[in-house]
Short mmCIF file of C-alpha atoms and ligand atoms in Angstrom, two decimals:
data_model
loop_
_atom_site.label_atom_id
_atom_site.label_comp_id
_atom_site.label_asym_id
_atom_site.label_seq_id
_atom_site.Cartn_x
_atom_site.Cartn_y
_atom_site.Cartn_z
CA MET Y 1 -26.73 -33.03 54.64
CA GLU Y 2 -28.31 -30.00 56.22
CA LYS Y 3 -25.52 -29.98 58.71
CA ILE Y 4 -22.97 -29.99 55.91
CA LEU Y 5 -24.78 -27.16 54.15
CA ASN Y 6 -24.82 -25.05 57.29
CA GLU Y 7 -21.19 -25.83 57.93
CA ILE Y 8 -20.27 -24.56 54.48
CA LYS Y 9 -22.45 -21.46 54.87
CA GLU Y 10 -20.71 -20.62 58.11
CA ALA Y 11 -17.24 -21.24 56.67
CA LEU Y 12 -17.98 -19.03 53.66
CA GLU Y 13 -19.00 -16.09 55.82
CA ASN Y 14 -15.44 -15.42 56.88
CA VAL Y 15 -13.87 -15.97 53.48
CA THR Y 16 -12.34 -12.92 51.80
CA GLU Y 17 -9.76 -14.44 49.45
CA ILE Y 18 -10.08 -16.73 46.43
CA ASN Y 19 -7.53 -19.23 47.77
CA GLU Y 20 -9.57 -19.62 50.98
CA LEU Y 21 -12.60 -20.27 48.81
CA ASN Y 22 -10.66 -22.87 46.85
CA ASP Y 23 -9.72 -24.66 50.07
CA ILE Y 24 -13.38 -24.96 51.02
CA LYS Y 25 -14.21 -26.21 47.55
CA VAL Y 26 -11.61 -28.94 47.79
CA LYS Y 27 -12.70 -29.91 51.30
CA TYR Y 28 -16.34 -30.44 50.31
CA MET Y 29 -16.46 -30.90 46.55
CA GLY Y 30 -12.99 -32.37 45.86
CA LYS Y 31 -12.29 -35.98 44.85
CA LYS Y 32 -11.66 -36.96 48.44
CA GLY Y 33 -14.10 -34.38 49.78
CA VAL Y 34 -17.01 -34.72 52.15
CA ILE Y 35 -19.67 -34.95 49.44
CA ASN Y 36 -17.84 -37.59 47.43
CA ASP Y 37 -17.50 -39.51 50.66
CA LEU Y 38 -21.27 -39.52 51.01
CA THR Y 39 -21.65 -40.59 47.39
CA SER Y 40 -19.56 -43.67 48.04
CA LYS Y 41 -22.12 -44.71 50.69
CA LEU Y 42 -24.83 -45.03 48.01
CA LYS Y 43 -23.78 -48.56 47.13
CA ASP Y 44 -24.72 -49.90 50.59
CA LEU Y 45 -28.34 -48.68 50.34
CA THR Y 46 -31.50 -50.34 49.08
CA VAL Y 47 -32.96 -49.30 45.74
CA GLU Y 48 -35.64 -47.15 47.42
CA GLU Y 49 -33.14 -45.51 49.75
CA LYS Y 50 -30.78 -44.93 46.86
CA LYS Y 51 -33.46 -42.98 45.05
CA THR Y 52 -34.18 -40.46 47.83
CA PHE Y 53 -30.61 -40.26 49.06
CA GLY Y 54 -29.32 -39.75 45.53
CA GLN Y 55 -31.80 -36.96 44.92
CA GLN Y 56 -30.86 -35.22 48.14
CA LEU Y 57 -27.20 -35.61 47.30
CA ASN Y 58 -27.68 -33.98 43.89
CA GLU Y 59 -29.56 -31.12 45.49
CA LEU Y 60 -26.80 -30.64 47.99
CA LYS Y 61 -24.19 -30.59 45.21
CA SER Y 62 -26.01 -27.97 43.18
CA ASN Y 63 -26.67 -25.82 46.24
CA VAL Y 64 -23.03 -25.92 47.24
CA THR Y 65 -21.97 -25.09 43.67
CA ILE Y 66 -24.28 -22.06 43.64
CA MET Y 67 -23.01 -20.89 47.02
CA LEU Y 68 -19.39 -21.21 45.95
CA ASP Y 69 -20.04 -19.37 42.67
CA GLU Y 70 -21.87 -16.56 44.43
CA LYS Y 71 -19.04 -16.18 46.89
CA ARG Y 72 -16.49 -16.16 44.06
CA ASN Y 73 -18.37 -13.40 42.25
CA GLU Y 74 -18.67 -11.43 45.46
CA ILE Y 75 -14.92 -11.63 46.15
CA GLU Y 76 -14.00 -10.73 42.57
CA LYS Y 77 -16.35 -7.76 42.49
CA LYS Y 78 -14.99 -6.50 45.80
CA LYS Y 79 -11.41 -6.77 44.49
CA LEU Y 80 -12.30 -4.92 41.29
CA ASP Y 81 -14.09 -2.16 43.21
CA GLU Y 82 -11.04 -1.71 45.41
CA LYS Y 83 -8.74 -1.60 42.36
CA LEU Y 84 -10.91 0.99 40.58
CA LYS Y 85 -11.15 3.07 43.74
CA ASN Y 86 -7.37 3.34 43.91
CA GLU Y 87 -6.96 3.93 40.17
CA LYS Y 88 -6.73 7.54 39.13
CA ILE Y 89 -6.77 8.89 35.57
CA ASP Y 90 -5.15 12.24 35.03
CA ILE Y 91 -7.01 13.58 32.02
CA SER Y 92 -4.74 16.61 31.86
CA LEU Y 93 -1.73 14.41 30.87
CA PRO Y 94 -0.60 14.91 27.25
CA ALA Y 95 -1.65 12.04 24.97
CA THR Y 96 0.94 9.52 23.81
CA LYS Y 97 2.17 10.21 20.32
CA ILE Y 98 0.90 7.68 17.79
CA PRO Y 99 3.39 7.30 14.97
CA VAL Y 100 1.72 7.85 11.61
CA GLY Y 101 3.05 6.70 8.27
CA CYS Y 102 3.69 8.95 5.32
CA PRO Y 103 3.59 8.26 1.62
CA ASN Y 104 6.63 7.21 -0.36
CA ILE Y 105 8.26 10.16 -2.10
CA LEU Y 106 7.67 8.66 -5.54
CA GLU Y 107 4.02 8.27 -4.67
CA ASN Y 108 3.90 11.99 -3.80
CA VAL Y 109 5.15 12.95 -7.26
CA ILE Y 110 2.78 10.52 -8.97
CA GLU Y 111 -0.18 11.84 -7.01
CA GLU Y 112 0.70 15.43 -7.78
CA LEU Y 113 0.91 14.64 -11.50
CA GLU Y 114 -2.28 12.57 -11.44
CA GLU Y 115 -4.22 15.35 -9.78
CA LEU Y 116 -3.00 17.87 -12.32
CA MET Y 117 -3.62 15.69 -15.36
CA MET Y 118 -7.05 14.62 -14.14
CA SER Y 119 -7.98 18.29 -13.80
CA MET Y 120 -7.21 18.54 -17.53
CA GLY Y 121 -9.53 15.64 -18.31
CA TYR Y 122 -7.03 12.76 -18.40
CA ASP Y 123 -7.94 9.32 -17.06
CA VAL Y 124 -5.46 7.32 -15.01
CA VAL Y 125 -5.03 3.81 -16.41
CA GLU Y 126 -2.81 0.89 -15.54
CA GLY Y 127 -1.20 -1.83 -17.57
CA PRO Y 128 0.50 -5.11 -16.71
CA GLU Y 129 4.12 -5.15 -15.56
CA VAL Y 130 4.62 -8.55 -17.19
CA GLU Y 131 4.00 -7.57 -20.77
CA LYS Y 132 3.94 -9.03 -24.26
CA ASP Y 133 6.76 -8.06 -26.59
CA LEU Y 134 3.94 -7.15 -28.98
CA TYR Y 135 2.77 -4.21 -26.82
CA ASN Y 136 6.12 -3.24 -25.33
CA PHE Y 137 7.89 -3.06 -28.70
CA GLU Y 138 6.26 -4.29 -31.89
CA LEU Y 139 3.08 -2.21 -31.99
CA LEU Y 140 5.18 0.80 -30.94
CA ASN Y 141 7.18 0.58 -34.15
CA LEU Y 142 10.07 -1.33 -32.61
CA PRO Y 143 10.15 -4.56 -34.62
CA LYS Y 144 12.58 -7.35 -33.64
CA SER Y 145 16.15 -6.40 -34.58
CA HIS Y 146 15.35 -2.67 -34.29
CA PRO Y 147 18.56 -1.10 -32.91
CA ALA Y 148 16.60 1.08 -30.46
CA ARG Y 149 15.68 -2.09 -28.55
CA ASP Y 150 19.26 -2.25 -27.31
CA ALA Y 151 18.75 0.96 -25.34
CA GLN Y 152 16.09 -0.84 -23.34
CA ASP Y 153 17.92 -4.06 -22.52
CA SER Y 154 15.01 -6.00 -21.09
CA PHE Y 155 14.19 -8.84 -18.72
CA TYR Y 156 12.52 -11.53 -20.80
CA THR Y 157 10.70 -14.37 -19.08
CA LYS Y 158 10.75 -17.84 -20.59
CA ASP Y 159 10.85 -16.92 -24.25
CA ASP Y 160 11.22 -13.81 -26.36
CA THR Y 161 7.51 -12.96 -26.38
CA ILE Y 162 7.02 -12.01 -22.72
CA LEU Y 163 9.07 -9.56 -20.67
CA LEU Y 164 8.98 -7.24 -17.68
CA ARG Y 165 7.90 -4.04 -19.42
CA SER Y 166 10.85 -1.75 -20.10
CA GLN Y 167 8.66 1.34 -20.37
CA THR Y 168 5.06 2.39 -19.68
CA SER Y 169 4.55 3.05 -23.41
CA PRO Y 170 2.85 -0.36 -24.00
CA VAL Y 171 -0.18 1.07 -22.18
CA GLN Y 172 -0.54 3.45 -25.16
CA ALA Y 173 -0.99 0.48 -27.48
CA ARG Y 174 -3.35 -1.31 -25.08
CA THR Y 175 -5.52 1.81 -24.68
CA MET Y 176 -5.70 2.46 -28.43
CA GLU Y 177 -6.65 -1.16 -28.99
CA LYS Y 178 -9.57 -0.71 -26.58
CA GLY Y 179 -10.56 2.60 -28.23
CA LYS Y 180 -11.13 0.63 -31.45
CA GLY Y 181 -9.92 3.48 -33.64
CA GLU Y 182 -12.95 5.54 -32.84
CA THR Y 183 -12.83 7.50 -29.60
CA PRO Y 184 -10.58 10.37 -28.55
CA ILE Y 185 -8.09 9.27 -25.89
CA ARG Y 186 -6.65 11.18 -22.95
CA ILE Y 187 -4.77 9.00 -20.50
CA ILE Y 188 -1.83 8.92 -18.17
CA CYS Y 189 -0.28 5.75 -16.88
CA PRO Y 190 2.06 5.67 -13.90
CA GLY Y 191 3.84 2.44 -13.08
CA LYS Y 192 6.90 0.33 -12.50
CA THR Y 193 9.28 -0.47 -15.34
CA TYR Y 194 12.34 -2.74 -15.58
CA ARG Y 195 15.65 -2.80 -17.45
CA ARG Y 196 18.83 -4.83 -17.18
CA ASP Y 197 20.86 -2.00 -15.69
CA GLU Y 198 23.60 -2.22 -13.08
CA ASP Y 199 22.31 -0.36 -10.02
CA ASP Y 200 24.28 2.77 -9.16
CA ALA Y 201 23.56 6.38 -8.18
CA THR Y 202 21.69 7.10 -11.41
CA HIS Y 203 20.55 3.65 -12.58
CA SER Y 204 18.10 1.18 -11.13
CA HIS Y 205 16.92 -2.12 -12.64
CA GLN Y 206 13.44 -1.15 -11.45
CA PHE Y 207 12.18 2.38 -11.86
CA THR Y 208 8.97 4.31 -12.33
CA GLN Y 209 7.57 6.10 -15.34
CA MET Y 210 4.50 8.06 -16.18
CA GLU Y 211 3.20 7.78 -19.69
CA GLY Y 212 0.80 10.24 -21.29
CA LEU Y 213 -1.23 9.86 -24.47
CA LEU Y 214 -3.68 12.14 -26.18
CA ILE Y 215 -5.38 11.15 -29.45
CA ASP Y 216 -7.96 13.38 -31.06
CA LYS Y 217 -8.56 15.34 -34.24
CA ASP Y 218 -6.30 18.31 -35.15
CA ILE Y 219 -3.75 17.78 -32.38
CA SER Y 220 -0.36 19.40 -32.94
CA LEU Y 221 2.98 19.91 -31.18
CA ALA Y 222 1.55 23.20 -29.89
CA ASN Y 223 -0.90 21.23 -27.71
CA LEU Y 224 1.97 19.15 -26.36
CA LYS Y 225 3.97 22.30 -25.59
CA ALA Y 226 1.05 23.89 -23.74
CA THR Y 227 0.45 20.72 -21.71
CA PHE Y 228 4.13 20.38 -20.83
CA ASP Y 229 4.19 24.03 -19.78
CA VAL Y 230 1.42 23.42 -17.23
CA VAL Y 231 3.19 20.32 -15.86
CA ALA Y 232 6.57 22.05 -15.55
CA LYS Y 233 5.11 25.03 -13.73
CA LYS Y 234 3.09 22.87 -11.36
CA LEU Y 235 6.04 20.65 -10.43
CA PHE Y 236 8.89 23.15 -10.47
CA GLY Y 237 7.42 26.62 -10.01
CA GLU Y 238 5.43 29.25 -11.88
CA ASP Y 239 8.44 30.95 -13.48
CA ARG Y 240 9.73 27.82 -15.23
CA LEU Y 241 10.37 28.11 -18.96
CA THR Y 242 10.08 25.05 -21.18
CA ARG Y 243 11.67 24.06 -24.45
CA PHE Y 244 11.65 21.18 -26.92
CA ARG Y 245 14.90 19.67 -28.11
CA PRO Y 246 14.89 17.44 -31.21
CA SER Y 247 15.28 13.78 -30.37
CA PHE Y 248 14.44 10.29 -31.59
CA TYR Y 249 11.92 7.76 -30.36
CA PRO Y 250 10.60 5.05 -32.69
CA PHE Y 251 7.00 5.62 -31.58
CA THR Y 252 6.90 9.38 -32.17
CA GLU Y 253 7.63 11.58 -35.16
CA PRO Y 254 8.82 14.23 -34.60
CA SER Y 255 10.30 13.33 -31.22
CA VAL Y 256 11.51 15.77 -28.61
CA GLU Y 257 13.24 15.94 -25.26
CA LEU Y 258 11.32 17.93 -22.67
CA ASP Y 259 13.52 20.55 -20.99
CA ILE Y 260 12.73 22.98 -18.18
CA SER Y 261 14.73 26.08 -17.23
CA CYS Y 262 16.97 25.31 -14.25
CA PHE Y 263 15.13 26.04 -11.01
CA ASN Y 264 18.34 26.02 -9.04
CA CYS Y 265 20.44 28.73 -10.67
CA GLY Y 266 17.92 30.75 -12.67
CA GLN Y 267 19.78 29.62 -15.81
CA LYS Y 268 23.14 31.09 -14.80
CA GLY Y 269 24.60 27.59 -14.87
CA CYS Y 270 25.13 25.19 -11.95
CA ASN Y 271 25.94 21.53 -11.37
CA ILE Y 272 22.27 20.47 -11.55
CA CYS Y 273 21.85 21.83 -15.10
CA LYS Y 274 25.53 21.08 -15.87
CA GLY Y 275 26.10 24.70 -16.82
CA THR Y 276 23.49 24.71 -19.59
CA GLY Y 277 20.62 26.43 -17.74
CA TRP Y 278 18.26 23.62 -18.87
CA ILE Y 279 17.25 20.29 -17.33
CA THR Y 280 15.74 17.38 -19.31
CA VAL Y 281 12.77 15.82 -17.51
CA GLY Y 282 11.20 13.54 -20.13
CA GLY Y 283 10.67 12.47 -23.72
CA ALA Y 284 7.71 13.13 -26.01
CA GLY Y 285 6.50 13.61 -29.55
CA MET Y 286 3.66 13.27 -32.03
CA VAL Y 287 2.41 9.67 -32.15
CA HIS Y 288 4.03 7.97 -35.16
CA TYR Y 289 1.58 7.22 -37.99
CA LYS Y 290 2.69 3.58 -37.93
CA VAL Y 291 1.78 3.30 -34.24
CA LEU Y 292 -1.65 4.81 -34.91
CA LYS Y 293 -2.13 2.37 -37.77
CA ASN Y 294 -0.82 -0.64 -35.81
CA CYS Y 295 -3.29 0.10 -33.03
CA GLY Y 296 -6.33 0.65 -35.24
CA TYR Y 297 -6.43 4.46 -35.59
CA ASP Y 298 -6.53 5.99 -39.08
CA PRO Y 299 -3.60 8.49 -39.24
CA GLU Y 300 -5.51 10.46 -41.88
CA VAL Y 301 -8.22 11.21 -39.31
CA TRP Y 302 -6.49 11.12 -35.93
CA THR Y 303 -3.36 12.74 -34.57
CA GLY Y 304 -1.97 12.74 -31.09
CA PHE Y 305 0.94 13.31 -28.78
CA ALA Y 306 2.61 11.09 -26.22
CA PHE Y 307 5.05 11.76 -23.43
CA GLY Y 308 6.99 9.85 -20.82
CA PHE Y 309 8.42 11.07 -17.53
CA GLY Y 310 10.89 9.29 -15.30
CA ILE Y 311 9.33 9.64 -11.85
CA GLU Y 312 12.59 9.01 -9.96
CA ARG Y 313 14.25 11.76 -11.99
CA LEU Y 314 11.45 14.21 -11.21
CA ALA Y 315 11.56 13.31 -7.51
CA MET Y 316 15.35 13.61 -7.37
CA LEU Y 317 15.19 17.08 -8.90
CA LYS Y 318 12.26 18.19 -6.79
CA TYR Y 319 13.64 16.99 -3.47
CA GLY Y 320 17.36 17.43 -4.15
CA ILE Y 321 18.16 13.71 -3.91
CA ASN Y 322 21.35 12.67 -5.67
CA ASP Y 323 21.19 8.87 -5.47
CA VAL Y 324 18.35 6.89 -7.01
CA ARG Y 325 18.96 4.07 -4.50
CA THR Y 326 17.55 6.37 -1.81
CA PHE Y 327 14.08 5.37 -2.98
CA TYR Y 328 14.67 1.66 -2.54
CA ILE Y 329 16.77 1.16 0.61
CA ASN Y 330 13.80 0.98 2.97
CA ASP Y 331 15.15 3.66 5.27
CA LEU Y 332 12.02 5.30 6.63
CA ARG Y 333 14.02 8.33 7.71
CA ASN Y 334 14.30 9.34 4.03
CA THR Y 335 10.58 9.13 3.47
CA GLU Y 336 9.89 11.12 6.61
CA THR Y 337 12.52 13.77 5.93
CA TYR Y 338 11.45 14.46 2.37
CA ASN Y 339 7.77 14.41 3.24
CA ARG Y 340 8.37 16.91 6.00
CA ARG Y 341 10.25 19.11 3.57
CA ASP Y 342 7.30 18.99 1.26
CA VAL Y 343 4.84 20.28 3.87
N1 DAH M 1 9.27 5.26 -23.38
C1 DAH M 1 10.36 6.23 -23.43
C2 DAH M 1 11.52 5.70 -22.60
O1 DAH M 1 11.31 4.89 -21.75
C3 DAH M 1 9.92 7.55 -22.92
C4 DAH M 1 8.99 8.20 -23.89
C5 DAH M 1 9.49 9.01 -24.87
C6 DAH M 1 7.65 7.96 -23.83
C7 DAH M 1 8.68 9.61 -25.80
C8 DAH M 1 6.80 8.55 -24.78
C9 DAH M 1 7.34 9.38 -25.76
O2 DAH M 1 5.50 8.36 -24.78
O3 DAH M 1 6.51 9.96 -26.66
O4 DAH M 1 12.61 6.11 -22.80
#
């Protein structure tokens, strides 16, 4: 056995490659190797002999294993050292560009509005997109068979009590319900809304709105006008003028359309304002007394205003986009282009 050990030691001295090492391993430790050959001789020995011979054999095996492992480590380390020696890193090379994402354009508009409204003390709240008819319509003074429901042709689920919300206005009702008719309310609610519209350049079956609601004591249209003024100037420039145009919404009385002076032509008339000098960006009004009542607020004590913006419309005006489908076609070039323009 000593002879074998020395033989292996000698053989390993000249080994520089892993495959040479493997050859030695097979020769001595393989199935038909020298050591296995010795093992097969065990059966011809007496019990006593077996004991000592077996022990020596085990020792030999573990010694050889250690020697082979050490040699393997030595070869691998040598190879790695050589590789590192030849490897050069040029730290003056410019770094590779890592592509970074950018927010969706609609998200930009929402964030800008959220920041502004929060600075005026509004909370941002969310409501469910799968909504009860009760919140989406009934509590908002749109009972079944109300003709104004037709304007919001909706996606109902299994029956006529649950639908994909057709507006963010149901969050008004949900928030008032939580307020229990007692606390002042100042909230905005951005979110997705759905209507059974044919998709084209100006219609989308899914779109985004931002609702606003303020309930307190002694609130008047003047407060709404002042708030709208701040929003218009922030989104479309300091020299924007604003105006109210009479309108109708079942949940507000009086109701108004929110117009801003055209930022494109300085009110001379262009194709964006269709020659009128004014652009409509949302709807609003004083919360209808029936809505206050339905949601637990005493209209003799509380008054409030509400407003709703179409986020796609705001984004289209702000970024000069003329097809609403731009937001939904998953072409990242759009997102990148309009974000860059915004910087
Ligand atoms: N929910 C309305 C719509 O989708 C928009 C709206 C108008 C919201 C007037 C309001 C409001 O809160 O007061 O057409």
